[in-house]
Tab-separated table of C-alpha atoms (C1' of nucleotides) in Angstrom:
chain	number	residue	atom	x	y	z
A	1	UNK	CA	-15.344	14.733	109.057
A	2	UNK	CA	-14.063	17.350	111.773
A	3	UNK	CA	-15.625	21.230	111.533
A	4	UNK	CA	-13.606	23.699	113.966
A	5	UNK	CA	-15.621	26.085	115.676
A	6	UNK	CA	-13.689	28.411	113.242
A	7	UNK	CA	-16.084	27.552	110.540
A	8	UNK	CA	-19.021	29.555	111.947
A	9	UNK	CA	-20.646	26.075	112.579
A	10	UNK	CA	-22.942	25.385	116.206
A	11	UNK	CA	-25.118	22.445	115.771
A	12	UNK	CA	-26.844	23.633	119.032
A	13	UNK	CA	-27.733	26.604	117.578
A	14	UNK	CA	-28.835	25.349	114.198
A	15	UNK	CA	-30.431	22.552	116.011
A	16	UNK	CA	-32.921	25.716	117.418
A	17	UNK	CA	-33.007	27.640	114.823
A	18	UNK	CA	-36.240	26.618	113.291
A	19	UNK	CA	-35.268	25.306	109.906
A	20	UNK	CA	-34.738	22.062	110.603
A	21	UNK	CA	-37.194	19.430	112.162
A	22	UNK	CA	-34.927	16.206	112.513
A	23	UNK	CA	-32.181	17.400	113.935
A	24	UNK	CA	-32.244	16.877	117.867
A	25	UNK	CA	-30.310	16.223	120.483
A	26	UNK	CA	-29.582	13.071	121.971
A	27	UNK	CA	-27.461	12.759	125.012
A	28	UNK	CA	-24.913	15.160	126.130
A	29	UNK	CA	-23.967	17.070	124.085
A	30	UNK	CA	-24.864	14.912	120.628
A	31	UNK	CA	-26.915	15.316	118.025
A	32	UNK	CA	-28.866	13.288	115.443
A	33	UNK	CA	-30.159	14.172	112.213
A	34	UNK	CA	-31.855	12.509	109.737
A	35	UNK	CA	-31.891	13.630	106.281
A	36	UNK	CA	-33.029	11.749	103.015
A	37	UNK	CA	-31.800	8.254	103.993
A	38	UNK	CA	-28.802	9.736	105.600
A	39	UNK	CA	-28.583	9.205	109.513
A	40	UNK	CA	-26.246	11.697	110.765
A	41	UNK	CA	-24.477	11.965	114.166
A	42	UNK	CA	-22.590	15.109	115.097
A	43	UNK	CA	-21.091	14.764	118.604
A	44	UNK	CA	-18.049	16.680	120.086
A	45	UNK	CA	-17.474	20.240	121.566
A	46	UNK	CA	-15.578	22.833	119.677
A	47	UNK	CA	-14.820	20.696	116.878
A	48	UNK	CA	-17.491	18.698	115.876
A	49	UNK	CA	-17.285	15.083	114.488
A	50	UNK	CA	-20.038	14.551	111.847
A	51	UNK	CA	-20.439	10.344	111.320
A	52	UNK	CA	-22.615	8.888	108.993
A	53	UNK	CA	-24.368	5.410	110.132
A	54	UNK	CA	-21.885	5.222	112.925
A	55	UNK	CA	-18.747	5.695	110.864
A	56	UNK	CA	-16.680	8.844	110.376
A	57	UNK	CA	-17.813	10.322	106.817
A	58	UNK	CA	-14.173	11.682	106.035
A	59	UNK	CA	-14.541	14.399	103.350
A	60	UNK	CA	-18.042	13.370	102.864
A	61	UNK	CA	-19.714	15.027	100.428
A	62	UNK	CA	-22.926	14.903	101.526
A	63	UNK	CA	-22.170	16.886	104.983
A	64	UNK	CA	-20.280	19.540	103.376
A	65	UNK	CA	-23.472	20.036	101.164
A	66	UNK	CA	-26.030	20.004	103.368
A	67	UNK	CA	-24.433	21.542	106.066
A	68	UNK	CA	-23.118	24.455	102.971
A	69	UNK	CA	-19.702	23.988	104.465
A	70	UNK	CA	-18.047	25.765	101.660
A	71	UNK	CA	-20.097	29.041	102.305
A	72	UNK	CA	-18.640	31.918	104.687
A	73	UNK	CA	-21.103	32.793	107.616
A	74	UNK	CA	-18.582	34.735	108.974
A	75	UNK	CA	-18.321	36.652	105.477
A	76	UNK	CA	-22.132	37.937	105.723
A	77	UNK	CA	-22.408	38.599	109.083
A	78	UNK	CA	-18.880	41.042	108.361
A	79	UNK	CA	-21.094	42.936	105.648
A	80	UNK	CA	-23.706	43.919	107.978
A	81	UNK	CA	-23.709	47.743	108.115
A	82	UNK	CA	-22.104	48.978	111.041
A	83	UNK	CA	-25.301	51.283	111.742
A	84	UNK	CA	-27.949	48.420	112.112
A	85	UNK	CA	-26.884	48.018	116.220
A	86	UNK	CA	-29.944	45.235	116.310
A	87	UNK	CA	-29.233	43.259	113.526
A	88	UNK	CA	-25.313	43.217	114.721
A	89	UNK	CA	-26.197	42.020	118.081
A	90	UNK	CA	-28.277	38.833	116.195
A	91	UNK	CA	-25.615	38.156	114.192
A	92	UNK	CA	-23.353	37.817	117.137
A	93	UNK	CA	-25.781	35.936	119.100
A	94	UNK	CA	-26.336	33.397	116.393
A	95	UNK	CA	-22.882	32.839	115.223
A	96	UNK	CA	-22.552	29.073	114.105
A	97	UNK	CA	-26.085	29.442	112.101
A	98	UNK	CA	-25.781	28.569	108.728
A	99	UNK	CA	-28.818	27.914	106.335
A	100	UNK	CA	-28.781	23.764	105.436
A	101	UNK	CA	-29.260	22.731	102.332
A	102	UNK	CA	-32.357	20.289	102.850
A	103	UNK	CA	-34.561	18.375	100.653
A	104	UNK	CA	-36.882	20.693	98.869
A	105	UNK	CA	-39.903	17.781	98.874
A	106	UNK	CA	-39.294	17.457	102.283
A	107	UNK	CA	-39.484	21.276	103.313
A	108	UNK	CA	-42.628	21.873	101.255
A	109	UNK	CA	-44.576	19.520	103.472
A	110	UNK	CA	-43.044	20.414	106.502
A	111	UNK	CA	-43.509	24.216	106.308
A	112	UNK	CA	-47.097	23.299	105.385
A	113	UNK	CA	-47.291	21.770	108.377
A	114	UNK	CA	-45.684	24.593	110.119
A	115	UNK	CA	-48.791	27.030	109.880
A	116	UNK	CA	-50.431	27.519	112.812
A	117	UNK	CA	-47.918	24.638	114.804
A	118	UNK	CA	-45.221	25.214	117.221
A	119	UNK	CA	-41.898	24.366	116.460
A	120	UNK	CA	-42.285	20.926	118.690
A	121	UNK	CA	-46.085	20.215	117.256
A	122	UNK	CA	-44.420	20.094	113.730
A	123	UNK	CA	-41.351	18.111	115.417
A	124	UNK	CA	-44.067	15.823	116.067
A	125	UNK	CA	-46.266	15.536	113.233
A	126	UNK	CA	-42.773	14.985	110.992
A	127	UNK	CA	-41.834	12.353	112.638
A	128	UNK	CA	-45.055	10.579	112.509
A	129	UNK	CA	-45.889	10.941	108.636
A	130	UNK	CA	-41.519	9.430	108.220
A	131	UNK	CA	-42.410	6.598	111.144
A	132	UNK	CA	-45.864	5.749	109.160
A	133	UNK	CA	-44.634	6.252	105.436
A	134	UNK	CA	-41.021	6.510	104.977
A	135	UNK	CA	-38.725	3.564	104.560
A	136	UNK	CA	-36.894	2.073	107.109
A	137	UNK	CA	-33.689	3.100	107.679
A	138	UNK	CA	-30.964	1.861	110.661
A	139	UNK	CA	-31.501	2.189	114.332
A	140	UNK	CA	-35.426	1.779	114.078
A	141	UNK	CA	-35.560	5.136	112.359
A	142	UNK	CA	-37.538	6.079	109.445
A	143	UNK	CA	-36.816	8.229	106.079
A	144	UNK	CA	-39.331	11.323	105.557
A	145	UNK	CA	-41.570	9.769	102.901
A	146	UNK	CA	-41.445	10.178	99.082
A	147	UNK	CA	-44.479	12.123	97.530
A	148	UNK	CA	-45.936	8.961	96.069
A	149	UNK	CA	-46.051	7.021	99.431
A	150	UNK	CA	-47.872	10.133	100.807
A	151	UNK	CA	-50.294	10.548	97.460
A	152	UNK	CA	-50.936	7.027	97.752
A	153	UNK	CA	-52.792	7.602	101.148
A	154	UNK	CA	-55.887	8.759	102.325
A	155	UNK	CA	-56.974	11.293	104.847
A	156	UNK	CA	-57.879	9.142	107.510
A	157	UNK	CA	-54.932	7.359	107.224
A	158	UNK	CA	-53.070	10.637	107.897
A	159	UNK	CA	-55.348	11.128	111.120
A	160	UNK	CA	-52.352	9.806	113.146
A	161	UNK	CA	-50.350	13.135	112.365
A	162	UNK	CA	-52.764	15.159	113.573
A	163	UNK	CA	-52.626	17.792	110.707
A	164	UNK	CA	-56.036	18.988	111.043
A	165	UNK	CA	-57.012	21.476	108.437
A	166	UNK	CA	-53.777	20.997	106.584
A	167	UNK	CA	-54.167	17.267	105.535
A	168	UNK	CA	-55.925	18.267	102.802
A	169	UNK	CA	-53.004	20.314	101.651
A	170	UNK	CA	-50.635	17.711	101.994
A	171	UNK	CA	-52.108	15.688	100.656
A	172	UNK	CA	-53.056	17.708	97.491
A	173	UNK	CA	-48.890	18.832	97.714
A	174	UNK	CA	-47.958	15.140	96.912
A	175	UNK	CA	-50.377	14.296	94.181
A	176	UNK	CA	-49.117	17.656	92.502
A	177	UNK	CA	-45.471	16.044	93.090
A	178	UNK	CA	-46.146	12.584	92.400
A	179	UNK	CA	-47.645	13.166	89.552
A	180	UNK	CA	-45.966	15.552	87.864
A	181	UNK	CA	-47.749	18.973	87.771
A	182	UNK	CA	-45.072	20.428	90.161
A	183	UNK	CA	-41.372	19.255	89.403
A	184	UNK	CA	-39.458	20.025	92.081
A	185	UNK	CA	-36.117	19.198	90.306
A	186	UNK	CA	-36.590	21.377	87.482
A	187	UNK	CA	-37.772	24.467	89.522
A	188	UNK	CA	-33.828	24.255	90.599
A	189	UNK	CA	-32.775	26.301	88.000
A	190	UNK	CA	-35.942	28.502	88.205
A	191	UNK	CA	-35.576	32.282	88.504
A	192	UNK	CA	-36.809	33.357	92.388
A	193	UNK	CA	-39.691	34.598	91.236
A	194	UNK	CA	-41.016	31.811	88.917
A	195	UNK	CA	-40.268	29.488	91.719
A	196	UNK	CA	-41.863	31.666	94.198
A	197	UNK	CA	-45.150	31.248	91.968
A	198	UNK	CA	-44.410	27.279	91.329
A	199	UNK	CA	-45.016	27.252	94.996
A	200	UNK	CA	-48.002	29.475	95.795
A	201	UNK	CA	-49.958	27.242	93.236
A	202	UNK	CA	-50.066	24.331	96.082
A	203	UNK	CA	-52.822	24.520	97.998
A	204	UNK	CA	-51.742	25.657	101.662
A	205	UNK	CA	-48.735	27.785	100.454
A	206	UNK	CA	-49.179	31.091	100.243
A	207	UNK	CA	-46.227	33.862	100.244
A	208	UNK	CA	-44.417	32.966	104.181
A	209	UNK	CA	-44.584	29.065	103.405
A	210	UNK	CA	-43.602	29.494	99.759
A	211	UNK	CA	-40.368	31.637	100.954
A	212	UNK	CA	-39.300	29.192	103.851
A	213	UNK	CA	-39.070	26.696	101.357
A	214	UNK	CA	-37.073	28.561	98.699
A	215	UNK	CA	-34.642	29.669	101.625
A	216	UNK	CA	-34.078	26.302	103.554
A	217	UNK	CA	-34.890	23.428	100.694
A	218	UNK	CA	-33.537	25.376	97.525
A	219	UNK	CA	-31.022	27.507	99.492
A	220	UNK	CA	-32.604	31.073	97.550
A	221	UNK	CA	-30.912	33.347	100.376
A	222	UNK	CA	-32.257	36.103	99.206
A	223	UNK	CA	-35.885	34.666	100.389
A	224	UNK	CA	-37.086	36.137	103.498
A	225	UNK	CA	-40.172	34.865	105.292
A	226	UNK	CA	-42.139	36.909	107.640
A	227	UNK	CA	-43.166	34.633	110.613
A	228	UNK	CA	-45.233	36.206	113.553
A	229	UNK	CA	-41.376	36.532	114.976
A	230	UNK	CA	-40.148	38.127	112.164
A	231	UNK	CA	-42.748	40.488	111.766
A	232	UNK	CA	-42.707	41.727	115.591
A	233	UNK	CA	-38.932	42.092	115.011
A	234	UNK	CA	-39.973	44.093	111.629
A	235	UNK	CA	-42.186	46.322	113.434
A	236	UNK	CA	-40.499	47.029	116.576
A	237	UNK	CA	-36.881	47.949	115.256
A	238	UNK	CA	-37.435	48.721	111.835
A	239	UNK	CA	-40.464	50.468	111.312
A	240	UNK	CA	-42.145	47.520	109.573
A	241	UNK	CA	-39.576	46.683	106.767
A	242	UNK	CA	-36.428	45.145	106.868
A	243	UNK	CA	-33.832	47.622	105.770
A	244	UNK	CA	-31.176	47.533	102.512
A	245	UNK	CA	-27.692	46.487	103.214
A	246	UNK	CA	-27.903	42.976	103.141
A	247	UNK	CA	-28.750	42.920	99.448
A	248	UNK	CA	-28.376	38.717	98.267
A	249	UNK	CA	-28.412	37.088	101.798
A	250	UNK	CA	-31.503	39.049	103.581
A	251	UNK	CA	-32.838	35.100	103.988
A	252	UNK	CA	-29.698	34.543	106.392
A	253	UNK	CA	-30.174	37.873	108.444
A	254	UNK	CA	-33.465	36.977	108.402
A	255	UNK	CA	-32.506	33.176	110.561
A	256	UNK	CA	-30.329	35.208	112.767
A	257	UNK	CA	-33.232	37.783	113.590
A	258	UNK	CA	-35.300	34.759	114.215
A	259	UNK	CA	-33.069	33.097	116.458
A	260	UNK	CA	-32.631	36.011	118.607
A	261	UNK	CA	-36.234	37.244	118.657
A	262	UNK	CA	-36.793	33.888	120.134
A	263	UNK	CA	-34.134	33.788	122.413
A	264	UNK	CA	-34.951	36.959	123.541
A	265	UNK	CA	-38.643	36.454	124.289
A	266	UNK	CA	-39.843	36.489	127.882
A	267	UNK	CA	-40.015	32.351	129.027
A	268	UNK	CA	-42.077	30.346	127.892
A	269	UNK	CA	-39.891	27.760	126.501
A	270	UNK	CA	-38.668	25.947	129.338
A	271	UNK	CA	-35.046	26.244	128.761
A	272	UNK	CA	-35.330	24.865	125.197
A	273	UNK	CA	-33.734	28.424	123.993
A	274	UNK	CA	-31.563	29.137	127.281
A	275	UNK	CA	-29.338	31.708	126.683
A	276	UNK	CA	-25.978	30.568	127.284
A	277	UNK	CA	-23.016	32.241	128.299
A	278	UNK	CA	-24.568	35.555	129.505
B	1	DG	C1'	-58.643	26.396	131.266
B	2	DT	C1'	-56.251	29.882	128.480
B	3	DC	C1'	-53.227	31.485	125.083
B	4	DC	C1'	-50.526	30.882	121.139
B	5	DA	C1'	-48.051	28.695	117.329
B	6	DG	C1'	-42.179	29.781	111.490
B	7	DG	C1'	-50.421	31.102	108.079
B	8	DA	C1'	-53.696	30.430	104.353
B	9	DT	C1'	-58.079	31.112	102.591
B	10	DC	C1'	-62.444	33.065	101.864
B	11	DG	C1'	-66.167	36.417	101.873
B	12	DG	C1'	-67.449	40.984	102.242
B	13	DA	C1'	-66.400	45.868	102.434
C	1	DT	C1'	-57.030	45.829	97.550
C	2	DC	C1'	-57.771	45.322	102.331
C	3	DC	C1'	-59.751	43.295	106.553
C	4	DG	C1'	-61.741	40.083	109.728
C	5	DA	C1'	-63.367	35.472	110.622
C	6	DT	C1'	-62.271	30.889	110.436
C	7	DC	C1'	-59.734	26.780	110.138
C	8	DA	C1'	-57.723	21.838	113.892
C	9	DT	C1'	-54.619	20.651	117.131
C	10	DG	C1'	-51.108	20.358	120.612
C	11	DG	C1'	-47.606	22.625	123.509
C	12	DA	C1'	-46.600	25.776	127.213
DNA sequence: GTCCAGGATCGGA
DNA sequence: TCCGATCATGGA
């Protein structure tokens, strides 16, 4: 499958945008993501080439999904008002940001994780809970695991991850999946607030954790988590509360607003963020 | 060694 | 309801 950089589509942006954990780069100018028991390879400049195990995916279904192909960036970012200055410079510094459609199992652990972790310390602790518990997949690469493999262990034998504080939580996150008390596939069709609840009830979510993962694993964009980013941006341009005008998609204003209150920060990142092309 | 990270929870005011 | 302390660990 070929994207043009006409469909509002970086993978080097997304890649930093903070949503997504297994999505790196590898080499010059490639990138690898692994999602469910899909390894991905996106490679090329301009247009992009998105393979699937080593072979082009053609109109693969699966890419255009998760990667929301058949939703207009371009379209929201046009319906920002023209008197927000700030949020129109984000939006045009993170052009090519769109929100993925991930797995929502897989984003409530992860943004559990996420409290209190940098954005490489959760890289980390991802990978190890897939390499220890998830199936095998090609390449020497490993699935995120299912909610019973993970309910099925202990908390020593998450040690490895180095969770800390939060092993209890996700730990308690899979029993409530695995066995039932929390069904992730029927909170689908779950108004945003019920869901928002659903959430809160794990132990470890509370309301920033609980709107991540309606934004980036059940693609609510009206969600719109307050980070320590978020809420500096909040408070220094917008008098603590993010403004009406982007009624329906605040949760995608809210990835651009992100990405540039990152990018913007004085170093500390070592180039991870580098601003390119100005 | 110090500071901080895509926070949540609990106890006390 | 609000506020501060505390939580465990690694990255920068």
């Amino acid at each position: 499958m070929i994207v043009s950089p006409s469909a509002d589509f970086d993978i080097q942006k997304i890649a930093d945008s903070g949503q997504c954990f297994r999505l790196n780069a590898c080499g010059t100018g490639d990138y690898r993501l692994i999602a469910g028991t899909h390894v991905l390879r996106i490679s090329g400049q301009g247009a992009l080439a998105l393979k699937c195990a080593g072979r082009d995916c053609g109109a693969c279904t699966f890419c255009t999904d998760f990667f929301d192909l058949k939703t207009d960036y371009g379209a929201f970012i046009d319906r920002v008002p023209a008197r927000d200055a700030y949020l129109r410079a984000a939006t045009a510094y993170g052009r090519g940001i769109r929100i993925l459609r991930q797995d929502p199992w897989e984003m409530l652990i992860t943004f559990i994780i996420s409290q209190r972790k940098n954005i490489p310390a959760i890289k980390r602790a991802v990978e190890c809970l897939s390499t220890q518990f998830g199936r095998a997949l090609e390449g020497g690469l490993f699935a995120f695991p299912t909610p019973e493999a993970l309910a099925a262990q202990t908390e020593e034998q998450l040690a490895p991850a180095a969770l800390g504080y939060r092993t209890k939580y996700v730990l308690a996150a899979a029993r409530m999946v695995a066995g039932g008390q929390l069904d992730l596939c029927a909170l689908e069709s779950a108004p945003d607030a019920a869901l928002c609840e659903a959430l809160k009830a794990v132990p470890g979510v509370g309301e920033k954790v609980a709107k991540c993962v309606m934004l980036f694993g059940f693609h609510r964009l009206r969600a719109f988590p307050k980070d320590v980013w978020i809420n500096r941006t909040l408070q220094a341009q917008y008098e603590g509360e993010f403004p009406p005008g982007c009624e329906g998609f605040e949760g995608v204003m809210q990835q651009y607003l992100f990405y540039y209150a990152r990018a913007s920060a004085p170093r500390k990142k070592a180039g991870a963020t580098a601003l390119r092309g100005e």
